[in-house]
mmCIF file of C-alpha atoms and ligand atoms in Angstrom:
data_model
loop_
_atom_site.group_PDB
_atom_site.id
_atom_site.type_symbol
_atom_site.label_atom_id
_atom_site.label_comp_id
_atom_site.label_asym_id
_atom_site.label_seq_id
_atom_site.Cartn_x
_atom_site.Cartn_y
_atom_site.Cartn_z
ATOM 1 C CA MET A 12 -17.347 38.420 -6.854
ATOM 2 C CA ILE A 13 -20.809 36.064 -5.652
ATOM 3 C CA HIS A 14 -23.292 37.900 -4.842
ATOM 4 C CA THR A 15 -26.310 36.859 -3.758
ATOM 5 C CA PRO A 16 -30.486 38.299 -2.900
ATOM 6 C CA ILE A 17 -28.855 38.326 0.362
ATOM 7 C CA CYS A 18 -26.418 40.488 -0.100
ATOM 8 C CA ASP A 19 -28.962 43.363 -0.983
ATOM 9 C CA LEU A 20 -31.378 42.111 1.698
ATOM 10 C CA LEU A 21 -28.282 43.021 5.221
ATOM 11 C CA ASP A 22 -26.335 45.209 2.885
ATOM 12 C CA ILE A 23 -23.055 43.020 3.140
ATOM 13 C CA GLU A 24 -20.730 42.823 0.293
ATOM 14 C CA HIS A 25 -20.063 38.316 1.192
ATOM 15 C CA PRO A 26 -22.756 36.005 1.356
ATOM 16 C CA ILE A 27 -20.786 34.993 4.335
ATOM 17 C CA ALA A 28 -22.434 35.135 8.587
ATOM 18 C CA LEU A 29 -20.641 34.590 11.692
ATOM 19 C CA GLY A 30 -23.447 32.735 14.098
ATOM 20 C CA GLY A 31 -23.617 34.384 17.250
ATOM 21 C CA MET A 32 -22.205 31.438 19.425
ATOM 22 C CA GLY A 33 -23.114 33.241 22.717
ATOM 23 C CA SER A 34 -20.031 33.698 25.214
ATOM 24 C CA ALA A 35 -17.905 32.149 21.940
ATOM 25 C CA THR A 36 -17.909 35.268 20.058
ATOM 26 C CA SER A 37 -16.961 38.799 20.765
ATOM 27 C CA PRO A 38 -16.710 42.092 19.716
ATOM 28 C CA PRO A 39 -13.416 41.940 18.119
ATOM 29 C CA LEU A 40 -14.920 39.074 16.429
ATOM 30 C CA VAL A 41 -18.065 40.626 15.221
ATOM 31 C CA ALA A 42 -16.986 44.055 13.918
ATOM 32 C CA ALA A 43 -13.960 41.918 11.526
ATOM 33 C CA VAL A 44 -16.258 40.006 10.006
ATOM 34 C CA SER A 45 -18.533 42.570 9.462
ATOM 35 C CA ARG A 46 -15.865 44.918 7.990
ATOM 36 C CA ALA A 47 -14.680 42.206 6.067
ATOM 37 C CA GLY A 48 -17.822 42.742 4.125
ATOM 38 C CA GLY A 49 -19.541 39.325 5.956
ATOM 39 C CA LEU A 50 -22.204 39.683 8.926
ATOM 40 C CA GLY A 51 -21.133 38.743 12.463
ATOM 41 C CA ALA A 52 -23.406 38.279 15.027
ATOM 42 C CA LEU A 53 -23.045 38.972 18.765
ATOM 43 C CA GLY A 54 -24.341 36.115 20.984
ATOM 44 C CA CYS A 55 -26.842 37.788 23.795
ATOM 45 C CA HIS A 56 -28.844 35.430 25.289
ATOM 46 C CA TYR A 57 -26.846 34.967 28.191
ATOM 47 C CA LEU A 58 -25.559 38.858 28.584
ATOM 48 C CA THR A 59 -27.816 42.106 30.756
ATOM 49 C CA PRO A 60 -29.606 44.604 29.528
ATOM 50 C CA GLU A 61 -26.015 46.625 29.994
ATOM 51 C CA GLN A 62 -23.998 44.014 28.508
ATOM 52 C CA ILE A 63 -26.161 44.268 25.818
ATOM 53 C CA HIS A 64 -25.464 47.971 25.330
ATOM 54 C CA GLU A 65 -21.535 48.173 25.961
ATOM 55 C CA ARG A 66 -21.009 45.824 23.536
ATOM 56 C CA THR A 67 -23.029 45.849 20.754
ATOM 57 C CA GLY A 68 -21.278 49.793 21.604
ATOM 58 C CA GLY A 69 -17.973 47.888 21.124
ATOM 59 C CA VAL A 70 -19.204 46.333 17.639
ATOM 60 C CA ARG A 71 -20.137 49.658 16.224
ATOM 61 C CA ARG A 72 -17.295 51.524 17.836
ATOM 62 C CA GLU A 73 -15.126 49.275 15.463
ATOM 63 C CA THR A 74 -17.902 49.301 12.541
ATOM 64 C CA ASN A 75 -20.450 50.631 10.744
ATOM 65 C CA LYS A 76 -21.498 47.566 9.012
ATOM 66 C CA PRO A 77 -24.451 45.902 9.633
ATOM 67 C CA PHE A 78 -24.949 42.925 11.999
ATOM 68 C CA GLY A 79 -26.814 40.994 13.964
ATOM 69 C CA LEU A 80 -27.375 39.839 17.684
ATOM 70 C CA ASN A 81 -28.534 36.367 18.148
ATOM 71 C CA PHE A 82 -30.838 35.166 20.818
ATOM 72 C CA LEU A 83 -31.875 31.480 21.842
ATOM 73 C CA LEU A 84 -35.652 31.885 22.004
ATOM 74 C CA PHE A 85 -36.230 29.938 24.588
ATOM 75 C CA ASP A 86 -34.062 30.997 27.182
ATOM 76 C CA THR A 87 -34.772 35.043 26.334
ATOM 77 C CA ARG A 88 -34.891 37.336 29.111
ATOM 78 C CA GLU A 89 -37.107 39.960 28.059
ATOM 79 C CA ASP A 90 -35.491 42.637 29.598
ATOM 80 C CA SER A 91 -32.426 41.861 27.486
ATOM 81 C CA LEU A 92 -34.200 41.413 24.167
ATOM 82 C CA ALA A 93 -36.099 44.519 25.148
ATOM 83 C CA ALA A 94 -32.953 46.109 25.035
ATOM 84 C CA ALA A 95 -31.537 44.013 22.092
ATOM 85 C CA LEU A 96 -34.178 46.020 20.403
ATOM 86 C CA GLU A 97 -33.903 49.494 21.491
ATOM 87 C CA LEU A 98 -30.415 49.567 19.929
ATOM 88 C CA ARG A 99 -31.947 48.636 16.200
ATOM 89 C CA PRO A 100 -29.305 46.222 14.731
ATOM 90 C CA ALA A 101 -29.342 45.410 11.052
ATOM 91 C CA VAL A 102 -30.720 41.602 11.943
ATOM 92 C CA MET A 103 -31.722 39.930 14.622
ATOM 93 C CA GLN A 104 -30.561 36.488 14.850
ATOM 94 C CA PHE A 105 -33.317 33.489 16.484
ATOM 95 C CA ALA A 106 -32.506 30.499 17.030
ATOM 96 C CA TRP A 107 -33.523 27.195 19.016
ATOM 97 C CA ALA A 108 -37.342 28.137 20.455
ATOM 98 C CA ARG A 109 -40.051 25.855 22.304
ATOM 99 C CA PRO A 110 -42.874 24.435 20.313
ATOM 100 C CA ASP A 111 -45.062 26.646 22.571
ATOM 101 C CA GLN A 112 -44.097 30.300 21.642
ATOM 102 C CA ASN A 113 -45.117 32.391 18.902
ATOM 103 C CA LEU A 114 -42.312 33.300 17.004
ATOM 104 C CA LYS A 115 -44.809 35.910 15.064
ATOM 105 C CA ASP A 116 -44.576 38.100 18.699
ATOM 106 C CA TYR A 117 -40.724 38.134 18.567
ATOM 107 C CA PHE A 118 -40.241 38.834 14.494
ATOM 108 C CA ASP A 119 -42.663 41.367 14.474
ATOM 109 C CA ARG A 120 -41.233 43.422 17.424
ATOM 110 C CA ALA A 121 -38.297 42.675 15.710
ATOM 111 C CA HIS A 122 -39.489 44.466 12.059
ATOM 112 C CA GLU A 123 -40.847 47.112 14.191
ATOM 113 C CA ALA A 124 -37.756 47.627 14.974
ATOM 114 C CA GLY A 125 -36.566 47.895 11.173
ATOM 115 C CA CYS A 126 -34.103 44.521 11.777
ATOM 116 C CA LYS A 127 -34.122 41.782 9.357
ATOM 117 C CA VAL A 128 -35.078 38.668 11.452
ATOM 118 C CA THR A 129 -33.683 35.196 10.573
ATOM 119 C CA HIS A 130 -34.140 32.756 11.778
ATOM 120 C CA MET A 131 -32.186 28.514 12.206
ATOM 121 C CA ALA A 132 -33.897 25.541 12.482
ATOM 122 C CA GLY A 133 -32.336 21.785 12.065
ATOM 123 C CA ALA A 134 -35.307 20.250 10.321
ATOM 124 C CA VAL A 135 -38.289 21.285 7.161
ATOM 125 C CA SER A 136 -41.139 21.693 10.008
ATOM 126 C CA GLU A 137 -39.014 24.496 12.280
ATOM 127 C CA ALA A 138 -38.772 26.388 8.137
ATOM 128 C CA VAL A 139 -41.594 26.249 7.198
ATOM 129 C CA ARG A 140 -42.611 27.370 11.350
ATOM 130 C CA ALA A 141 -39.995 30.386 10.923
ATOM 131 C CA ALA A 142 -41.149 31.550 7.206
ATOM 132 C CA GLU A 143 -44.875 31.365 8.443
ATOM 133 C CA ALA A 144 -43.998 33.872 10.642
ATOM 134 C CA GLY A 145 -42.221 36.141 8.866
ATOM 135 C CA ALA A 146 -38.460 35.215 9.101
ATOM 136 C CA ASP A 147 -36.395 36.890 5.791
ATOM 137 C CA ILE A 148 -34.114 34.562 6.298
ATOM 138 C CA ILE A 149 -34.189 31.433 7.192
ATOM 139 C CA ILE A 150 -30.546 29.663 8.062
ATOM 140 C CA ALA A 151 -30.607 25.743 7.946
ATOM 141 C CA GLN A 152 -28.230 23.948 9.945
ATOM 142 C CA GLY A 153 -27.022 20.499 9.397
ATOM 143 C CA THR A 154 -26.527 18.353 12.632
ATOM 144 C CA GLU A 155 -22.680 18.482 11.344
ATOM 145 C CA GLY A 156 -22.120 21.742 12.612
ATOM 146 C CA GLY A 157 -20.646 23.120 16.527
ATOM 147 C CA GLY A 158 -23.247 23.662 19.762
ATOM 148 C CA HIS A 159 -26.820 22.567 19.396
ATOM 149 C CA VAL A 160 -28.153 21.285 16.509
ATOM 150 C CA GLY A 161 -30.323 18.743 16.077
ATOM 151 C CA TRP A 162 -30.694 14.736 13.644
ATOM 152 C CA MET A 163 -30.360 16.431 10.070
ATOM 153 C CA ALA A 164 -27.131 16.564 8.045
ATOM 154 C CA SER A 165 -26.700 19.597 5.609
ATOM 155 C CA MET A 166 -26.364 17.700 2.429
ATOM 156 C CA PRO A 167 -30.158 16.837 2.099
ATOM 157 C CA LEU A 168 -32.007 19.399 4.740
ATOM 158 C CA ILE A 169 -30.623 22.230 3.020
ATOM 159 C CA PRO A 170 -32.341 21.838 -0.886
ATOM 160 C CA MET A 171 -35.238 20.613 1.664
ATOM 161 C CA VAL A 172 -35.947 23.984 3.402
ATOM 162 C CA VAL A 173 -34.466 26.215 0.293
ATOM 163 C CA ASP A 174 -37.752 24.176 -1.362
ATOM 164 C CA ALA A 175 -40.094 24.197 1.638
ATOM 165 C CA VAL A 176 -39.314 27.943 2.085
ATOM 166 C CA ALA A 177 -39.078 29.656 -1.789
ATOM 167 C CA PRO A 178 -39.123 31.888 -2.075
ATOM 168 C CA ILE A 179 -37.201 32.950 1.112
ATOM 169 C CA PRO A 180 -33.990 33.477 1.446
ATOM 170 C CA VAL A 181 -31.515 30.279 3.060
ATOM 171 C CA LEU A 182 -28.664 30.747 4.766
ATOM 172 C CA ALA A 183 -26.651 27.118 4.647
ATOM 173 C CA ALA A 184 -25.095 26.686 8.623
ATOM 174 C CA GLY A 185 -22.962 23.300 9.672
ATOM 175 C CA GLY A 186 -20.397 21.729 8.552
ATOM 176 C CA PHE A 187 -18.886 24.445 6.274
ATOM 177 C CA ALA A 188 -15.819 26.208 6.361
ATOM 178 C CA ASP A 189 -14.536 26.655 3.163
ATOM 179 C CA GLY A 190 -15.001 28.349 -0.268
ATOM 180 C CA ARG A 191 -15.691 25.049 -1.237
ATOM 181 C CA GLY A 192 -18.241 25.163 1.507
ATOM 182 C CA LEU A 193 -19.603 28.077 0.015
ATOM 183 C CA ALA A 194 -19.871 26.750 -3.712
ATOM 184 C CA ALA A 195 -21.540 23.390 -2.708
ATOM 185 C CA ALA A 196 -23.424 25.356 -0.615
ATOM 186 C CA LEU A 197 -24.863 27.594 -3.718
ATOM 187 C CA SER A 198 -25.116 24.757 -5.663
ATOM 188 C CA LEU A 199 -28.270 23.469 -2.663
ATOM 189 C CA GLY A 200 -29.990 26.578 -3.935
ATOM 190 C CA ALA A 201 -29.084 28.126 -0.551
ATOM 191 C CA ASP A 202 -28.310 32.091 -0.509
ATOM 192 C CA GLY A 203 -25.119 31.748 1.409
ATOM 193 C CA ILE A 204 -23.634 30.208 4.443
ATOM 194 C CA LEU A 205 -23.109 30.951 8.650
ATOM 195 C CA LEU A 206 -20.258 29.893 10.298
ATOM 196 C CA GLY A 207 -19.101 28.426 13.771
ATOM 197 C CA THR A 208 -16.430 26.293 13.911
ATOM 198 C CA ARG A 209 -14.169 28.396 11.084
ATOM 199 C CA PHE A 210 -14.339 31.554 13.087
ATOM 200 C CA LEU A 211 -13.506 30.255 16.257
ATOM 201 C CA ALA A 212 -9.988 29.521 14.770
ATOM 202 C CA SER A 213 -9.160 33.141 14.710
ATOM 203 C CA VAL A 214 -7.221 35.629 15.654
ATOM 204 C CA GLU A 215 -10.015 37.685 17.083
ATOM 205 C CA SER A 216 -12.006 34.559 18.327
ATOM 206 C CA PRO A 217 -12.845 34.783 22.454
ATOM 207 C CA LEU A 218 -11.832 31.320 22.783
ATOM 208 C CA HIS A 219 -8.570 30.177 24.915
ATOM 209 C CA PRO A 220 -5.611 29.675 22.631
ATOM 210 C CA ASN A 221 -5.662 26.045 23.325
ATOM 211 C CA PHE A 222 -9.400 25.687 22.349
ATOM 212 C CA LYS A 223 -8.363 27.247 18.885
ATOM 213 C CA GLN A 224 -5.199 25.080 19.027
ATOM 214 C CA ALA A 225 -7.592 21.565 19.455
ATOM 215 C CA ILE A 226 -10.182 22.487 16.565
ATOM 216 C CA VAL A 227 -6.964 23.249 13.849
ATOM 217 C CA ASP A 228 -5.758 19.389 16.159
ATOM 218 C CA SER A 229 -8.962 18.133 15.141
ATOM 219 C CA ASP A 230 -8.959 15.679 12.510
ATOM 220 C CA GLY A 231 -13.269 15.576 12.505
ATOM 221 C CA HIS A 232 -13.463 12.443 13.112
ATOM 222 C CA ASP A 233 -12.922 13.781 16.605
ATOM 223 C CA THR A 234 -16.809 15.374 17.842
ATOM 224 C CA GLN A 235 -20.013 13.609 19.061
ATOM 225 C CA LEU A 236 -23.232 14.398 19.752
ATOM 226 C CA SER A 237 -24.562 14.405 23.811
ATOM 227 C CA ASP A 238 -26.392 16.670 26.265
ATOM 228 C CA ILE A 239 -23.395 15.800 28.583
ATOM 229 C CA PRO A 240 -22.634 19.288 28.265
ATOM 230 C CA ASP A 241 -25.947 20.980 29.158
ATOM 231 C CA ILE A 242 -26.578 18.168 31.402
ATOM 232 C CA ALA A 243 -23.670 19.573 33.658
ATOM 233 C CA ALA A 244 -24.259 23.569 33.022
ATOM 234 C CA GLY A 245 -27.853 22.574 34.564
ATOM 235 C CA GLN A 246 -29.445 23.869 31.068
ATOM 236 C CA VAL A 247 -32.506 21.971 29.440
ATOM 237 C CA TRP A 248 -32.848 22.687 25.491
ATOM 238 C CA PRO A 249 -35.828 22.088 23.980
ATOM 239 C CA GLY A 250 -34.336 18.718 21.767
ATOM 240 C CA ALA A 251 -30.722 19.766 20.749
ATOM 241 C CA MET A 252 -27.660 17.832 21.876
ATOM 242 C CA THR A 253 -24.464 19.844 21.299
ATOM 243 C CA ARG A 254 -21.798 18.465 18.843
ATOM 244 C CA SER A 255 -18.436 18.823 20.615
ATOM 245 C CA ARG A 256 -15.039 17.634 21.423
ATOM 246 C CA ARG A 257 -14.622 14.082 22.630
ATOM 247 C CA ASN A 258 -12.908 14.387 25.265
ATOM 248 C CA SER A 259 -12.031 12.962 29.033
ATOM 249 C CA PHE A 260 -14.607 15.034 30.368
ATOM 250 C CA ILE A 261 -17.270 13.643 28.097
ATOM 251 C CA GLU A 262 -16.349 9.987 28.381
ATOM 252 C CA ARG A 263 -16.109 10.272 31.668
ATOM 253 C CA TRP A 264 -19.952 10.853 32.452
ATOM 254 C CA ALA A 265 -20.345 9.338 28.840
ATOM 255 C CA GLY A 266 -23.764 6.806 29.654
ATOM 256 C CA ARG A 267 -23.777 7.559 33.619
ATOM 257 C CA GLU A 268 -25.066 10.721 32.857
ATOM 258 C CA TRP A 269 -28.155 10.217 36.047
ATOM 259 C CA ALA A 270 -24.531 10.231 38.438
ATOM 260 C CA LEU A 271 -23.451 13.729 36.797
ATOM 261 C CA ARG A 272 -26.904 15.295 37.280
ATOM 262 C CA GLN A 273 -26.428 14.073 41.010
ATOM 263 C CA ASN A 274 -22.785 15.590 41.113
ATOM 264 C CA ARG A 275 -24.013 18.452 38.687
ATOM 265 C CA ALA A 276 -22.477 21.403 40.832
ATOM 266 C CA GLU A 277 -19.342 20.477 41.558
ATOM 267 C CA ALA A 278 -18.949 18.548 37.609
ATOM 268 C CA HIS A 279 -19.964 22.509 36.979
ATOM 269 C CA ALA A 280 -17.551 24.438 38.354
ATOM 270 C CA ARG A 281 -14.158 22.415 36.978
ATOM 271 C CA LEU A 282 -15.898 22.362 34.104
ATOM 272 C CA GLN A 283 -15.686 26.216 34.564
ATOM 273 C CA ALA A 284 -12.402 26.104 35.968
ATOM 274 C CA ALA A 285 -11.407 24.017 32.766
ATOM 275 C CA ARG A 286 -12.717 26.593 30.597
ATOM 276 C CA GLN A 287 -10.587 29.012 31.908
ATOM 277 C CA SER A 288 -7.819 27.719 32.266
ATOM 278 C CA GLY A 289 -8.022 26.106 28.838
ATOM 279 C CA ASP A 290 -7.411 22.873 30.024
ATOM 280 C CA ILE A 291 -8.935 20.858 26.966
ATOM 281 C CA ASP A 292 -9.604 17.122 28.064
ATOM 282 C CA GLU A 293 -11.762 18.746 30.777
ATOM 283 C CA GLY A 294 -13.171 21.739 29.429
ATOM 284 C CA PRO A 295 -15.961 21.334 27.036
ATOM 285 C CA LEU A 296 -15.778 22.369 23.010
ATOM 286 C CA SER A 297 -18.386 22.686 20.801
ATOM 287 C CA MET A 298 -16.912 22.488 17.686
ATOM 288 C CA GLY A 299 -17.793 20.390 13.998
ATOM 289 C CA GLN A 300 -16.941 17.721 12.010
ATOM 290 C CA ASP A 301 -15.403 20.022 10.004
ATOM 291 C CA ALA A 302 -12.983 20.925 12.394
ATOM 292 C CA GLY A 303 -11.004 18.487 9.854
ATOM 293 C CA LEU A 304 -10.700 21.675 7.063
ATOM 294 C CA ILE A 305 -9.278 24.132 9.262
ATOM 295 C CA HIS A 306 -6.087 23.948 9.615
ATOM 296 C CA ASP A 307 -4.430 27.300 10.593
ATOM 297 C CA ILE A 308 -5.827 30.186 13.236
ATOM 298 C CA PRO A 309 -5.598 33.501 10.500
ATOM 299 C CA ARG A 310 -7.811 36.972 11.360
ATOM 300 C CA ALA A 311 -11.576 36.722 10.449
ATOM 301 C CA GLU A 312 -10.664 38.799 7.438
ATOM 302 C CA ASP A 313 -8.759 36.664 5.928
ATOM 303 C CA ILE A 314 -11.567 33.724 6.026
ATOM 304 C CA VAL A 315 -14.196 35.948 4.823
ATOM 305 C CA ARG A 316 -11.647 36.595 1.907
ATOM 306 C CA ARG A 317 -10.237 33.299 1.423
ATOM 307 C CA ILE A 318 -13.893 31.992 1.390
ATOM 308 C CA ALA A 319 -15.238 34.264 -1.309
ATOM 309 C CA GLU A 320 -12.180 34.076 -3.492
ATOM 310 C CA GLU A 321 -12.055 29.869 -3.726
ATOM 311 C CA ALA A 322 -16.284 29.822 -4.339
ATOM 312 C CA GLU A 323 -15.897 32.313 -6.485
ATOM 313 C CA GLU A 324 -12.659 30.621 -8.939
ATOM 314 C CA ILE A 325 -14.545 27.033 -7.883
ATOM 315 C CA LEU A 326 -17.531 28.865 -10.068
ATOM 316 C CA ALA A 327 -16.760 31.012 -12.188
ATOM 317 C CA ARG A 328 -13.518 28.652 -13.572
ATOM 318 C CA LYS A 329 -13.254 24.769 -12.005
ATOM 319 C CA LEU A 330 -17.125 24.014 -12.748
ATOM 320 C CA PRO A 331 -18.099 25.726 -16.002
ATOM 321 C CA ALA A 332 -15.327 23.905 -17.458
ATOM 322 C CA LEU A 333 -16.810 20.323 -16.184
ATOM 323 C CA VAL A 334 -19.291 21.616 -18.573
ATOM 324 C CA LYS A 335 -18.642 20.231 -22.246
ATOM 325 C CA HIS A 336 -21.145 22.109 -25.155
HETATM 326 C C1 FMN B 22 -19.952 27.449 20.413
HETATM 327 C C2 FMN B 22 -20.865 26.990 20.243
HETATM 328 C C3 FMN B 22 -21.725 28.136 20.260
HETATM 329 C C4 FMN B 22 -22.515 28.159 19.544
HETATM 330 N N1 FMN B 22 -23.801 28.927 20.700
HETATM 331 C C5 FMN B 22 -25.066 29.309 19.294
HETATM 332 C C6 FMN B 22 -25.974 30.287 20.475
HETATM 333 O O1 FMN B 22 -25.731 30.980 20.795
HETATM 334 N N2 FMN B 22 -26.345 30.755 18.582
HETATM 335 C C7 FMN B 22 -27.099 29.909 18.106
HETATM 336 O O2 FMN B 22 -28.309 30.784 17.388
HETATM 337 N N3 FMN B 22 -26.313 29.271 17.740
HETATM 338 C C8 FMN B 22 -25.155 28.939 18.537
HETATM 339 N N4 FMN B 22 -24.300 27.676 18.063
HETATM 340 C C9 FMN B 22 -24.568 27.511 16.175
HETATM 341 C C10 FMN B 22 -23.876 28.532 15.142
HETATM 342 O O3 FMN B 22 -24.779 29.047 15.133
HETATM 343 C C11 FMN B 22 -23.495 27.694 13.406
HETATM 344 O O4 FMN B 22 -25.259 26.698 13.579
HETATM 345 C C12 FMN B 22 -23.104 26.073 13.829
HETATM 346 O O5 FMN B 22 -21.744 26.417 14.051
HETATM 347 C C13 FMN B 22 -22.615 26.126 11.833
HETATM 348 O O6 FMN B 22 -22.119 24.626 12.400
HETATM 349 P P1 FMN B 22 -20.490 24.815 12.079
HETATM 350 O O7 FMN B 22 -19.693 25.633 13.945
HETATM 351 O O8 FMN B 22 -19.627 23.645 11.610
HETATM 352 O O9 FMN B 22 -19.464 26.658 11.085
HETATM 353 C C14 FMN B 22 -23.138 27.691 18.659
HETATM 354 C C15 FMN B 22 -21.845 27.123 17.874
HETATM 355 C C16 FMN B 22 -20.854 26.535 18.570
HETATM 356 C C17 FMN B 22 -19.158 26.007 17.547
#
């Protein structure tokens, strides 16, 4: 079995975590990942305090294993954050702070509530900022990943972050979907991986079945970075672009963002309706390039087990056999 310092720090069996992905996470998905020995995380930034209590209760009814609550710092409601801290989750998973926000204030509050703190960074400077503010774990997120990402690819970013924040442990994110990814991340100096897209295509994922199938059907070459979904949603992020599936909606507005701003309300309404009805041409689907590695829709428990077993096979047998003494 692969065991890294993150397993002890977080009291988990496998160094495999779920990214808190807003409405793309749900209590059943979070509980399934944690029950399988990984670390589940519930996206909370858009939830009211009441919803946070209700959904955290939903996770706790299904498992007593550790899990995290995820907040986008630039867009965090104080009452929701306070509600989350009251619930004393094992982990507070933060991401996307504005440059003027003081990370230490947030991290100290989480520590006072007895939580471990993770912070996601897409650049070395952001990782160092979080390390200096007292994060327990840095999540180094490469641009291959789904959702909001930065500009650096996982391959150079991960070892650069590992070196910059040592001895603080690092979880690698962005482009990881199988045991080969976990073995590679460990070789780059990370202590584990955090996955988004892979868990979207799981039985427990709350995504519409058409969106899950679109991930399975993707060859990984059909994603693109754009701020079109955010313009439509009327939300400005601190320096992020979204990696999502290239579809009719994205193509219609690419290069015509000014026109999208002009027709924002109508475009947003169409987009919401398409998401509800499972229209993959008109609804935005955030997914990473690793969609090309995803060929089925298994239970989250099986995803965790398969990744752990495949990585162990590579590290314990395949790679050692290549070393000649
Ligand atoms: C649909 C979707 C929504 C996401 N929302 C969030 C979020 O709310 N908070 C966050 O920290 N990360 C979010 N992410 C990023 C993930 O936490 C993770 O870094 C990313 O998915 C890793 O890349 P992968 O998709 O290749 O596994 C999101 C990703 C996706 C695909």
